[in-house]
Short mmCIF file of C-alpha atoms in Angstrom, two decimals:
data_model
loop_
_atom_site.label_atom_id
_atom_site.label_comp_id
_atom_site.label_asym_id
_atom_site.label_seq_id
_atom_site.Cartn_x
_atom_site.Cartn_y
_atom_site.Cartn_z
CA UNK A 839 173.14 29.78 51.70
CA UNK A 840 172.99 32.85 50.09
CA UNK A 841 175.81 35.61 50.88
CA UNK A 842 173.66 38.84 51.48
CA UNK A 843 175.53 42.21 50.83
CA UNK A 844 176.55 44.20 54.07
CA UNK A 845 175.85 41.20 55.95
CA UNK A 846 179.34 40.46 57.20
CA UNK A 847 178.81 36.94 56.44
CA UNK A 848 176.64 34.30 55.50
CA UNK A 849 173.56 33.47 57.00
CA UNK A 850 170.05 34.32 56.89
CA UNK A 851 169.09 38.12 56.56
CA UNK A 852 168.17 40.11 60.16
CA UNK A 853 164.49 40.98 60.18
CA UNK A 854 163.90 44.94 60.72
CA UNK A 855 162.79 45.44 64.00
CA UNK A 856 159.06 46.22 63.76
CA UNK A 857 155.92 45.68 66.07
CA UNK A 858 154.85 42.92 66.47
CA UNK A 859 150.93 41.54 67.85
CA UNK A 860 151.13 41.21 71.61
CA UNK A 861 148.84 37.82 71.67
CA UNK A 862 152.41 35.55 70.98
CA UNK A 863 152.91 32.81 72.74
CA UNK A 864 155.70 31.82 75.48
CA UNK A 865 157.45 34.14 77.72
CA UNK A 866 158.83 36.50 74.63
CA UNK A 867 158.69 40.07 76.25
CA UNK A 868 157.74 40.97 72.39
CA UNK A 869 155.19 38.54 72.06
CA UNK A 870 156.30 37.30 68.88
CA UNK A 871 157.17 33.64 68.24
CA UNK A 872 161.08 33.27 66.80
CA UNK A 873 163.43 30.26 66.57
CA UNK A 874 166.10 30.07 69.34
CA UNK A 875 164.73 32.90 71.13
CA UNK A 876 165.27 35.62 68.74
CA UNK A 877 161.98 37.95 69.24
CA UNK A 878 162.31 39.88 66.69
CA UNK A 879 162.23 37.07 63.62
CA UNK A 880 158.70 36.83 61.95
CA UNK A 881 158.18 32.80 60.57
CA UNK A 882 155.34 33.85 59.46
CA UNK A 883 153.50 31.09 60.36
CA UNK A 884 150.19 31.25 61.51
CA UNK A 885 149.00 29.32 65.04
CA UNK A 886 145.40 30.17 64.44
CA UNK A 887 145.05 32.64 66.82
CA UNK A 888 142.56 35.60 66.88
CA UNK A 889 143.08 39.04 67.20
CA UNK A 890 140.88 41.68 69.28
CA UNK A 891 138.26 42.89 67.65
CA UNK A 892 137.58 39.77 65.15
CA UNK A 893 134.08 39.46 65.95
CA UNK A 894 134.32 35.47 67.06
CA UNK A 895 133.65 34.15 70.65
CA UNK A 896 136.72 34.64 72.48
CA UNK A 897 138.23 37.11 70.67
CA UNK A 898 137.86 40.04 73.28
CA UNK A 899 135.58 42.98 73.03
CA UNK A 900 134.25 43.75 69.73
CA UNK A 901 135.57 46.28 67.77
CA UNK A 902 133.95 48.86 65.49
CA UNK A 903 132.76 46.72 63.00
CA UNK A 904 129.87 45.77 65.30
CA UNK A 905 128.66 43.81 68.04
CA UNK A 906 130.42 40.44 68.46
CA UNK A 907 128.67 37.68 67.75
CA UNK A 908 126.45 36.09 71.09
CA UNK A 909 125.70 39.40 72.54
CA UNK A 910 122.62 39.59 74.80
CA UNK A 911 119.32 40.64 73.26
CA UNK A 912 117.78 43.92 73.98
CA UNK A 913 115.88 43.75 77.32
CA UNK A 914 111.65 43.75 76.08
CA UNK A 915 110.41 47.20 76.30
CA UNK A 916 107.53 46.02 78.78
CA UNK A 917 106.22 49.80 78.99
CA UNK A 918 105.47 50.17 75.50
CA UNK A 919 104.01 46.70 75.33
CA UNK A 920 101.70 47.45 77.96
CA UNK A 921 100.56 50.78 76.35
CA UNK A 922 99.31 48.60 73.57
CA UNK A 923 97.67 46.11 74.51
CA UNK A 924 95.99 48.96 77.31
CA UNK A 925 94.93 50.95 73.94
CA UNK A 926 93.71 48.03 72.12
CA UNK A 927 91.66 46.66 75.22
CA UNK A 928 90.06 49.81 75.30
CA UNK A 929 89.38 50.11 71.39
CA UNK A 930 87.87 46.98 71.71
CA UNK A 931 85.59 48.40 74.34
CA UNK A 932 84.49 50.89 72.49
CA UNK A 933 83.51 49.08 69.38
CA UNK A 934 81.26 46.90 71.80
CA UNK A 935 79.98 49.44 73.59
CA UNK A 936 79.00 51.61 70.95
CA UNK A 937 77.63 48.64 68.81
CA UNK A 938 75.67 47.19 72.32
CA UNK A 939 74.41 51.28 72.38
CA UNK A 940 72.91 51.33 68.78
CA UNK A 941 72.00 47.32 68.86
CA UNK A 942 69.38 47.90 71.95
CA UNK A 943 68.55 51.74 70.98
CA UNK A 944 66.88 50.09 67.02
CA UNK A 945 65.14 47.58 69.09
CA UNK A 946 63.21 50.10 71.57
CA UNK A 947 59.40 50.27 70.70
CA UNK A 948 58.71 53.90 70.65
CA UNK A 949 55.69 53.92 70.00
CA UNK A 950 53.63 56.18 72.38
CA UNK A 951 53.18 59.75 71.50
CA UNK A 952 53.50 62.13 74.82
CA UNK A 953 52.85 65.62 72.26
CA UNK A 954 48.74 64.65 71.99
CA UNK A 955 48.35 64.46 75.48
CA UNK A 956 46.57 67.81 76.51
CA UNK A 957 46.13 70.50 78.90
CA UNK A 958 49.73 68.88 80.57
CA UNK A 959 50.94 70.40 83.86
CA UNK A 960 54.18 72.49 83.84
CA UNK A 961 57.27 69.97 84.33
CA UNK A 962 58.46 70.04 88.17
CA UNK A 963 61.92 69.22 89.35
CA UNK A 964 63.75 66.17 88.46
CA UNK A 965 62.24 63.04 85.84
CA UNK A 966 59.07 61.77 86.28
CA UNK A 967 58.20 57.97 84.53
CA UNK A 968 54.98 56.02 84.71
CA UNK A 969 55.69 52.89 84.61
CA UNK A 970 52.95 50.27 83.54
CA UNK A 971 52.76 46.35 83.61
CA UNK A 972 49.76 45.43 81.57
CA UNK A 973 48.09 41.55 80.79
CA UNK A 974 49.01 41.69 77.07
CA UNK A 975 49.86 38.46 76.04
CA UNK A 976 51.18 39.64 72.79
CA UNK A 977 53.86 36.92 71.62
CA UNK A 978 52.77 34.15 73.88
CA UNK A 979 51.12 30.83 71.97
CA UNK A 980 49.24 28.84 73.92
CA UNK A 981 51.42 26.53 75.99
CA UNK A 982 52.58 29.65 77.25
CA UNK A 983 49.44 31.30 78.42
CA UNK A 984 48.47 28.39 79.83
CA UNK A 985 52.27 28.24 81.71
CA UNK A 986 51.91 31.90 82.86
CA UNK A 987 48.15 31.64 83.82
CA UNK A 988 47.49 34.22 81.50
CA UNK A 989 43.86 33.08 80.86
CA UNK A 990 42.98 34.23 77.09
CA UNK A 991 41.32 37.31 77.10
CA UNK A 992 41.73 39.98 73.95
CA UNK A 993 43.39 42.77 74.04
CA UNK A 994 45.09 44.40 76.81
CA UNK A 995 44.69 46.15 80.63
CA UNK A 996 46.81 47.58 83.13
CA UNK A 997 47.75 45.38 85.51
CA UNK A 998 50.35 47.38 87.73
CA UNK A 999 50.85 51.21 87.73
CA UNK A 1000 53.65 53.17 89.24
CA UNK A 1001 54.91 56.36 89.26
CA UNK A 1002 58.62 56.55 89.48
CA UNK A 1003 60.40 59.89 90.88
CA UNK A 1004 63.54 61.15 90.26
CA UNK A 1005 64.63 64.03 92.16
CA UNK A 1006 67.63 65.81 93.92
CA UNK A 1007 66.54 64.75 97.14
CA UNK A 1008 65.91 60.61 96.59
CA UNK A 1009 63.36 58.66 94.26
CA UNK A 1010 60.37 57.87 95.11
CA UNK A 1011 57.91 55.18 93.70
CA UNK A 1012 54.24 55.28 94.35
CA UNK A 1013 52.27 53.11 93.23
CA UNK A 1014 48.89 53.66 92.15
CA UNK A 1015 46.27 50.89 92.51
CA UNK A 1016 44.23 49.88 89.31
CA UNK A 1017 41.03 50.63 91.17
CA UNK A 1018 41.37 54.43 92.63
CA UNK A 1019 38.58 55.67 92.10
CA UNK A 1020 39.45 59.25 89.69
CA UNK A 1021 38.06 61.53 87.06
CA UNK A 1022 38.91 60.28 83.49
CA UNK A 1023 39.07 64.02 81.57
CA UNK A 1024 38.15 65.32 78.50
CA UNK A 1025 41.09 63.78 75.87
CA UNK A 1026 42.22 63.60 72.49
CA UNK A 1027 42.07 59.90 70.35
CA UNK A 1028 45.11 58.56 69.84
CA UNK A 1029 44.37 56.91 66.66
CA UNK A 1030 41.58 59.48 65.32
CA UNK A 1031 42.65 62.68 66.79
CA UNK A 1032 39.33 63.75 67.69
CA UNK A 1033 38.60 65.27 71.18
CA UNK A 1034 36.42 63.68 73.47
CA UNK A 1035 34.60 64.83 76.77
CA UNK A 1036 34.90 63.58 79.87
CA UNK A 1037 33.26 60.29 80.55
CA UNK A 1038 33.33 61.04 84.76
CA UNK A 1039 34.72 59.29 87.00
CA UNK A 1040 36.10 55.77 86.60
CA UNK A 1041 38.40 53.49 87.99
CA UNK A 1042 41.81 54.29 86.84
CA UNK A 1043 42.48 51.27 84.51
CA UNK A 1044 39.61 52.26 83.02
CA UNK A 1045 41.34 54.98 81.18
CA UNK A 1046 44.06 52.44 79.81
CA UNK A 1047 40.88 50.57 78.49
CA UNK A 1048 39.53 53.34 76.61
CA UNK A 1049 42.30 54.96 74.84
CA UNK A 1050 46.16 53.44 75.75
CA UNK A 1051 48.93 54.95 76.90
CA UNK A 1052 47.92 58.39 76.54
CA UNK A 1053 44.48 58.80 78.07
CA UNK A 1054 46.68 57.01 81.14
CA UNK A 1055 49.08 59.23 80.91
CA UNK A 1056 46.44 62.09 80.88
CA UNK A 1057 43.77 60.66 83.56
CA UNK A 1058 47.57 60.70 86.21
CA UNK A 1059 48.51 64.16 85.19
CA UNK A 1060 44.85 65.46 85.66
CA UNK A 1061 44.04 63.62 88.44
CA UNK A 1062 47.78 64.49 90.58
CA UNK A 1063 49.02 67.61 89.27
CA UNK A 1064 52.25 65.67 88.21
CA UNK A 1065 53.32 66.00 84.89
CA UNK A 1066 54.48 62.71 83.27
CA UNK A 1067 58.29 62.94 81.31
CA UNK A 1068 58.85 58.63 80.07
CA UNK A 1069 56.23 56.20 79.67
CA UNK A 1070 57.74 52.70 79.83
CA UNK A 1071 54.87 49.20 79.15
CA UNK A 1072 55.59 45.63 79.37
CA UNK A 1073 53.48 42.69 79.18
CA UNK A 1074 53.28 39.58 81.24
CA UNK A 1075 55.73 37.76 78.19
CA UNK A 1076 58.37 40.04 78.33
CA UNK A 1077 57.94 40.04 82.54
CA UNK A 1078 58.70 36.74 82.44
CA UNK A 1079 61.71 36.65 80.16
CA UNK A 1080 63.50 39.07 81.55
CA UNK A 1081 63.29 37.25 84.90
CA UNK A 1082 64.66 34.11 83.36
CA UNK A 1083 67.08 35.85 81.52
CA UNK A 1084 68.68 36.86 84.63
CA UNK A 1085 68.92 33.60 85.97
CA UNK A 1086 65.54 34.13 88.48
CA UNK A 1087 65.43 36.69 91.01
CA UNK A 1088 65.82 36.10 94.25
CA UNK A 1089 62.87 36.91 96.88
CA UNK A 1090 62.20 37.08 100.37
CA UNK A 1091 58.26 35.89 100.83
CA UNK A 1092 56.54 37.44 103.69
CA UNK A 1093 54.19 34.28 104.55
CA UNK A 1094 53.14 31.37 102.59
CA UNK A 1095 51.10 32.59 99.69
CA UNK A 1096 48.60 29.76 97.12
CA UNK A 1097 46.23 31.51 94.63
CA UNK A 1098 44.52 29.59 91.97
CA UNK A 1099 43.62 32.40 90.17
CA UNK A 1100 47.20 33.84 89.47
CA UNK A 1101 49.26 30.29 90.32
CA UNK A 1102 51.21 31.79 93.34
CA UNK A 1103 52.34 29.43 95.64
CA UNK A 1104 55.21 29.93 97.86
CA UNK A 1105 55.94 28.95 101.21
CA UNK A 1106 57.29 31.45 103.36
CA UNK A 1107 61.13 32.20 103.09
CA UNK A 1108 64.09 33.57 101.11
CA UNK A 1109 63.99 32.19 97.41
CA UNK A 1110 64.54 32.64 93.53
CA UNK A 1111 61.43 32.96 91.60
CA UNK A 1112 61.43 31.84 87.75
CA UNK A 1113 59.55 34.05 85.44
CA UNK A 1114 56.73 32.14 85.66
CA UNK A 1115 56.87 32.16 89.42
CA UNK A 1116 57.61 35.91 89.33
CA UNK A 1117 54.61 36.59 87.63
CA UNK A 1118 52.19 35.11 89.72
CA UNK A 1119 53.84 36.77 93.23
CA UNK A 1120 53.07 40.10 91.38
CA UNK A 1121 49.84 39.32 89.67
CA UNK A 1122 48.24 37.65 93.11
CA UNK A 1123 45.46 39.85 94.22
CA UNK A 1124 42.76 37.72 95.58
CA UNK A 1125 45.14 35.71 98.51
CA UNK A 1126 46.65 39.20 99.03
CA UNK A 1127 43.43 41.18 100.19
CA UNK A 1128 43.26 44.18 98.95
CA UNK A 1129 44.77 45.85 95.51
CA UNK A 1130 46.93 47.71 97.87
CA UNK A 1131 49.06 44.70 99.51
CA UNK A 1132 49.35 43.64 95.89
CA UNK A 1133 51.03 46.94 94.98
CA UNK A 1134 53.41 46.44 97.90
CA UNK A 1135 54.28 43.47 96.28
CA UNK A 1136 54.73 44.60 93.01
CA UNK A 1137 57.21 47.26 94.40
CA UNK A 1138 58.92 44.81 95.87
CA UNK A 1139 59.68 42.59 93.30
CA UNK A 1140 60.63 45.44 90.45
CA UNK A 1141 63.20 46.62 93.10
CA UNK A 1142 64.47 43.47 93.08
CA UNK A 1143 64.74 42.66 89.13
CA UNK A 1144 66.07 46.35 88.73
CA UNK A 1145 68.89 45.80 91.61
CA UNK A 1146 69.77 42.29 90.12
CA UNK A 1147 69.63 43.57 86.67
CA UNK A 1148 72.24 46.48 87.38
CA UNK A 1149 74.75 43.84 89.11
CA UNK A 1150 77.94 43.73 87.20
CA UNK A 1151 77.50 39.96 87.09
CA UNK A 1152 74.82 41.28 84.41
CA UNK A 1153 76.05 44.58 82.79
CA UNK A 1154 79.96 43.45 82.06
CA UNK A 1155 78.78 39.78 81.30
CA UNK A 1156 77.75 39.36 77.82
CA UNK A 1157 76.47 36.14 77.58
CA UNK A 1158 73.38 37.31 80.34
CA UNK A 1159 73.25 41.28 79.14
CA UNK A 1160 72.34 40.61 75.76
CA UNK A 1161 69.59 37.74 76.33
CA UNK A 1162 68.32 40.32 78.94
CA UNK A 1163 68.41 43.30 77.08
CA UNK A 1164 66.68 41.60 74.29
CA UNK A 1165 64.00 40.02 76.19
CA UNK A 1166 63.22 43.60 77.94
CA UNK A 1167 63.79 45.68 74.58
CA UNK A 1168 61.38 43.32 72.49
CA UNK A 1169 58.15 43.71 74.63
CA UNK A 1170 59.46 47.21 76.07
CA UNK A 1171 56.94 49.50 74.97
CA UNK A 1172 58.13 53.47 75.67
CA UNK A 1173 57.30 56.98 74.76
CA UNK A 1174 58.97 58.52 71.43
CA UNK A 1175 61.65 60.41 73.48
CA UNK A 1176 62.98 57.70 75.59
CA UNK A 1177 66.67 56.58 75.05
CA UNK A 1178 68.11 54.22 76.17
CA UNK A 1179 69.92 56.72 78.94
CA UNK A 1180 66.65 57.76 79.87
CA UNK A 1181 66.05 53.55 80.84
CA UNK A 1182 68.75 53.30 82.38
CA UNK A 1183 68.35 55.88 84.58
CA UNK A 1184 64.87 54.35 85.36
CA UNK A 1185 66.08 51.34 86.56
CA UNK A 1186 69.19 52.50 88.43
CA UNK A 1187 66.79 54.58 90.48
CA UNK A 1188 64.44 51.43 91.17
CA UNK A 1189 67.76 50.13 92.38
CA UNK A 1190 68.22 52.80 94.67
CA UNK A 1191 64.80 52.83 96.26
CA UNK A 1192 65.39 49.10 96.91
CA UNK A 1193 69.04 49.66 98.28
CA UNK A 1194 66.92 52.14 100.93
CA UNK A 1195 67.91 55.70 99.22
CA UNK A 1196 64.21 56.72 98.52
CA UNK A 1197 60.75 56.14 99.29
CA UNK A 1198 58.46 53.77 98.02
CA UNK A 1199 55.12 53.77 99.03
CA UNK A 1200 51.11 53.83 97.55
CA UNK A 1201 49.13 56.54 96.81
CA UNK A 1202 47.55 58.44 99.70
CA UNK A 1203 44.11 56.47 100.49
CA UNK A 1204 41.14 58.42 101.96
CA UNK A 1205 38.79 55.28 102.08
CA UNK A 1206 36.51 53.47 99.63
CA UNK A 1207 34.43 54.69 96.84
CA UNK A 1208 31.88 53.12 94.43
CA UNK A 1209 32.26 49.86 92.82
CA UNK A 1210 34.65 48.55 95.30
CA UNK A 1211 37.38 50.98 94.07
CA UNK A 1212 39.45 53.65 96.36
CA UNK A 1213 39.30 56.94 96.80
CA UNK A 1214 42.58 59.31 97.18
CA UNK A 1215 43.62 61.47 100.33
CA UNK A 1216 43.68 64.42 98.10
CA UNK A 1217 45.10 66.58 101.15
CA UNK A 1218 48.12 64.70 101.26
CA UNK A 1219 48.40 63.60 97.35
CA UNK A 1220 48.44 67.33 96.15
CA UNK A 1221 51.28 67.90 99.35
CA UNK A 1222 52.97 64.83 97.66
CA UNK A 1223 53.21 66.14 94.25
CA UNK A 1224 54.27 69.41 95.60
CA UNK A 1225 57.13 68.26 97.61
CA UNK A 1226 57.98 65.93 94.36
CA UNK A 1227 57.59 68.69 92.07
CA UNK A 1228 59.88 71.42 94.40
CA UNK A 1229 62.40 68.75 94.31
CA UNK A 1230 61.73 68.63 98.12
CA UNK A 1231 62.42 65.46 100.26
CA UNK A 1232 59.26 63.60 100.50
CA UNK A 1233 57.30 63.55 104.16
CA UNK A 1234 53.85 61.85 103.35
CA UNK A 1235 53.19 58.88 104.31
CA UNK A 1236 50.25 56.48 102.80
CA UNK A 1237 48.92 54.71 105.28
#
């Protein structure tokens, strides 16, 4: 053993008296680990124990080098998540919407011209449309014509005429039956725009006959004092598709109904009509009577397609919106201002008339006139037009 100077002997050399880690082991008040019990001797060996702040499992809190290792994740930031996915759901929407808006909007057929009609009466309160179903079997081939009961005659007549109202006191629909008996005036060609005079008095599809859309248009405004803002067509094709695009519409028939001549026949009752079907409750004239019962029941039925169209099974679903839309919009035939707000607006006010928040009714009749047509209560048609045009709740009555 070595002799260390200032030792007073031999033996090992005292260890300075120093701080030691507290994590020893045994009862040592130091926490260090000596031989024989002496605290303050370092051996320097190492027991494999970790100090605070080492960054293992065990090893205490972590220190300032970082989190220690198998800390909990951050908690998901579900507020921000939701903003998200709430701002892409709605960009989403808006790239459909605006790509449904210009999709239907190109396939509108715009294709009559209001501007030629003349002499036109000053424009009232509220929106006035005329709405027209005419026999054109434009786009059907035969199988179909002879599925519809179209028959196969050339060209193209009015079959239904209505007037639809829109005004700050309800919407009204009148219809106006093919054979009233009214002045067709003097009017410019549609085609040619030459003027022509006044061929007398006609029955009202008559006027279709002779010149389209326009003279129509003209004959209503001339004959009612009414002036005319949206012209909207369809023929008995696009009728029928739109029906069966919706899935049929359902119907409550008033009595049990068989006509060979348009194919109705329906026992009495609540049921869905096909297109097919559809068409021949609205096209029956002969079983009905009288051109008047038959506008009743054309009423009835467009309120029904227009209040089963606007369900939000229909608008928010796009797998029946879009085979709707595009059977309407393809045989939809409307004026050169109409957009598609302007259709919409039609229809939701069909909607309303058949949900009971307007009138719907036929043109004040006076009796009959020549050729088996029908002549107009002009007392009560002009009070009509004047309460419609004043924006005035409507009081007449048709009988």
């Amino acid at each position: 053993m070595t002799d260390w100077p200032n030792s007073g002997g031999v033996g090992p050399r005292p260890v300075p008296n120093r701080a030691v880690p507290t994590t020893g082991y045994g009862n040592d008040p130091g926490g260090g680990y000596g031989y024989g019990g002496q605290a303050g001797y370092d051996s320097g060996y190492n027991t494999g124990q970790v100090y605070a702040g080492s960054g293992y499992a065990g090893g205490g809190p972590a220190g300032p080098a970082g989190p220690g290792y198998g800390d909990a994740r951050p908690a998901p930031d579900w507020g921000r998540r939701f903003k998200v996915g709430l701002v892409t759901l709605l960009a989403v929407l808006l790239v459909w919407s605006v790509g449904t808006y210009f999709w239907a909007d190109s396939k509108l057929r715009r294709e009559v011209d209001l501007s030629t009609v003349m002499d036109r009466p000053e424009k009232g309160e509220g929106t006035t449309y005329l709405i027209v179903g005419s026999d054109s079997r434009e786009g059907l081939s035969d199988e179909e014509r002879k599925e519809l009961r179209t028959g196969s005659a050339e060209g193209k007549r009015t079959d239904s005429m209505i007037i639809l109202h829109v005004g700050p006191e309800g919407n009204t629909m009148v219809s106006l039956p093919r054979d009233s008996w009214v002045t067709i005036p003097e009017f410019k060609g549609s085609e040619s725009g030459k003027t022509f005079p006044s061929p007398g008095a006609r029955k009202l599809n008559a006027a279709y006959s002779m010149d389209g859309a326009t003279l129509l248009v003209r004959t209503v405004e001339y004959n009612t004092g009414l002036r005319i803002d949206h012209y909207a067509e369809i023929g008995f094709g696009g009728f029928a598709s739109i029906v069966d695009a919706l899935g049929g519409v359902e119907m409550d028939i008033p009595r049990d109904i068989k006509d060979k001549n348009s194919g109705a026949d329906f026992e009495k009752g609540r049921q869905t009509l096909d297109g097919a079907q559809a068409l021949a409750f609205v096209r029956n004239r002969y079983e009905a009577g009288s051109d008047l019962e038959r506008t009743k029941n054309q009423q009835k039925f467009l309120s029904a397609l227009a209040n089963q169209a606007a369900t939000p099974s229909t608008v928010i679903n796009p797998f029946r919106l879009y085979p709707t839309l595009g059977a309407g919009l393809d045989t939809l035939i409307v004026d050169e201002d109409m957009g598609l707000f302007d259709l919409a607006s039609m229809f939701w006010a069909m909607k309303g008339v058949s949900g009971g928040e307007g009138t719907s009714m036929n043109m004040p009749i006076a009796g009959s006139a020549p050729q088996g047509s029908l002549k107009w209560d002009m007392t009560r048609v002009k009070q009509l037009v004047g309460q419609l045009n004043n924006g005035e709740k409507v009081t007449v009555r048709a009988d």
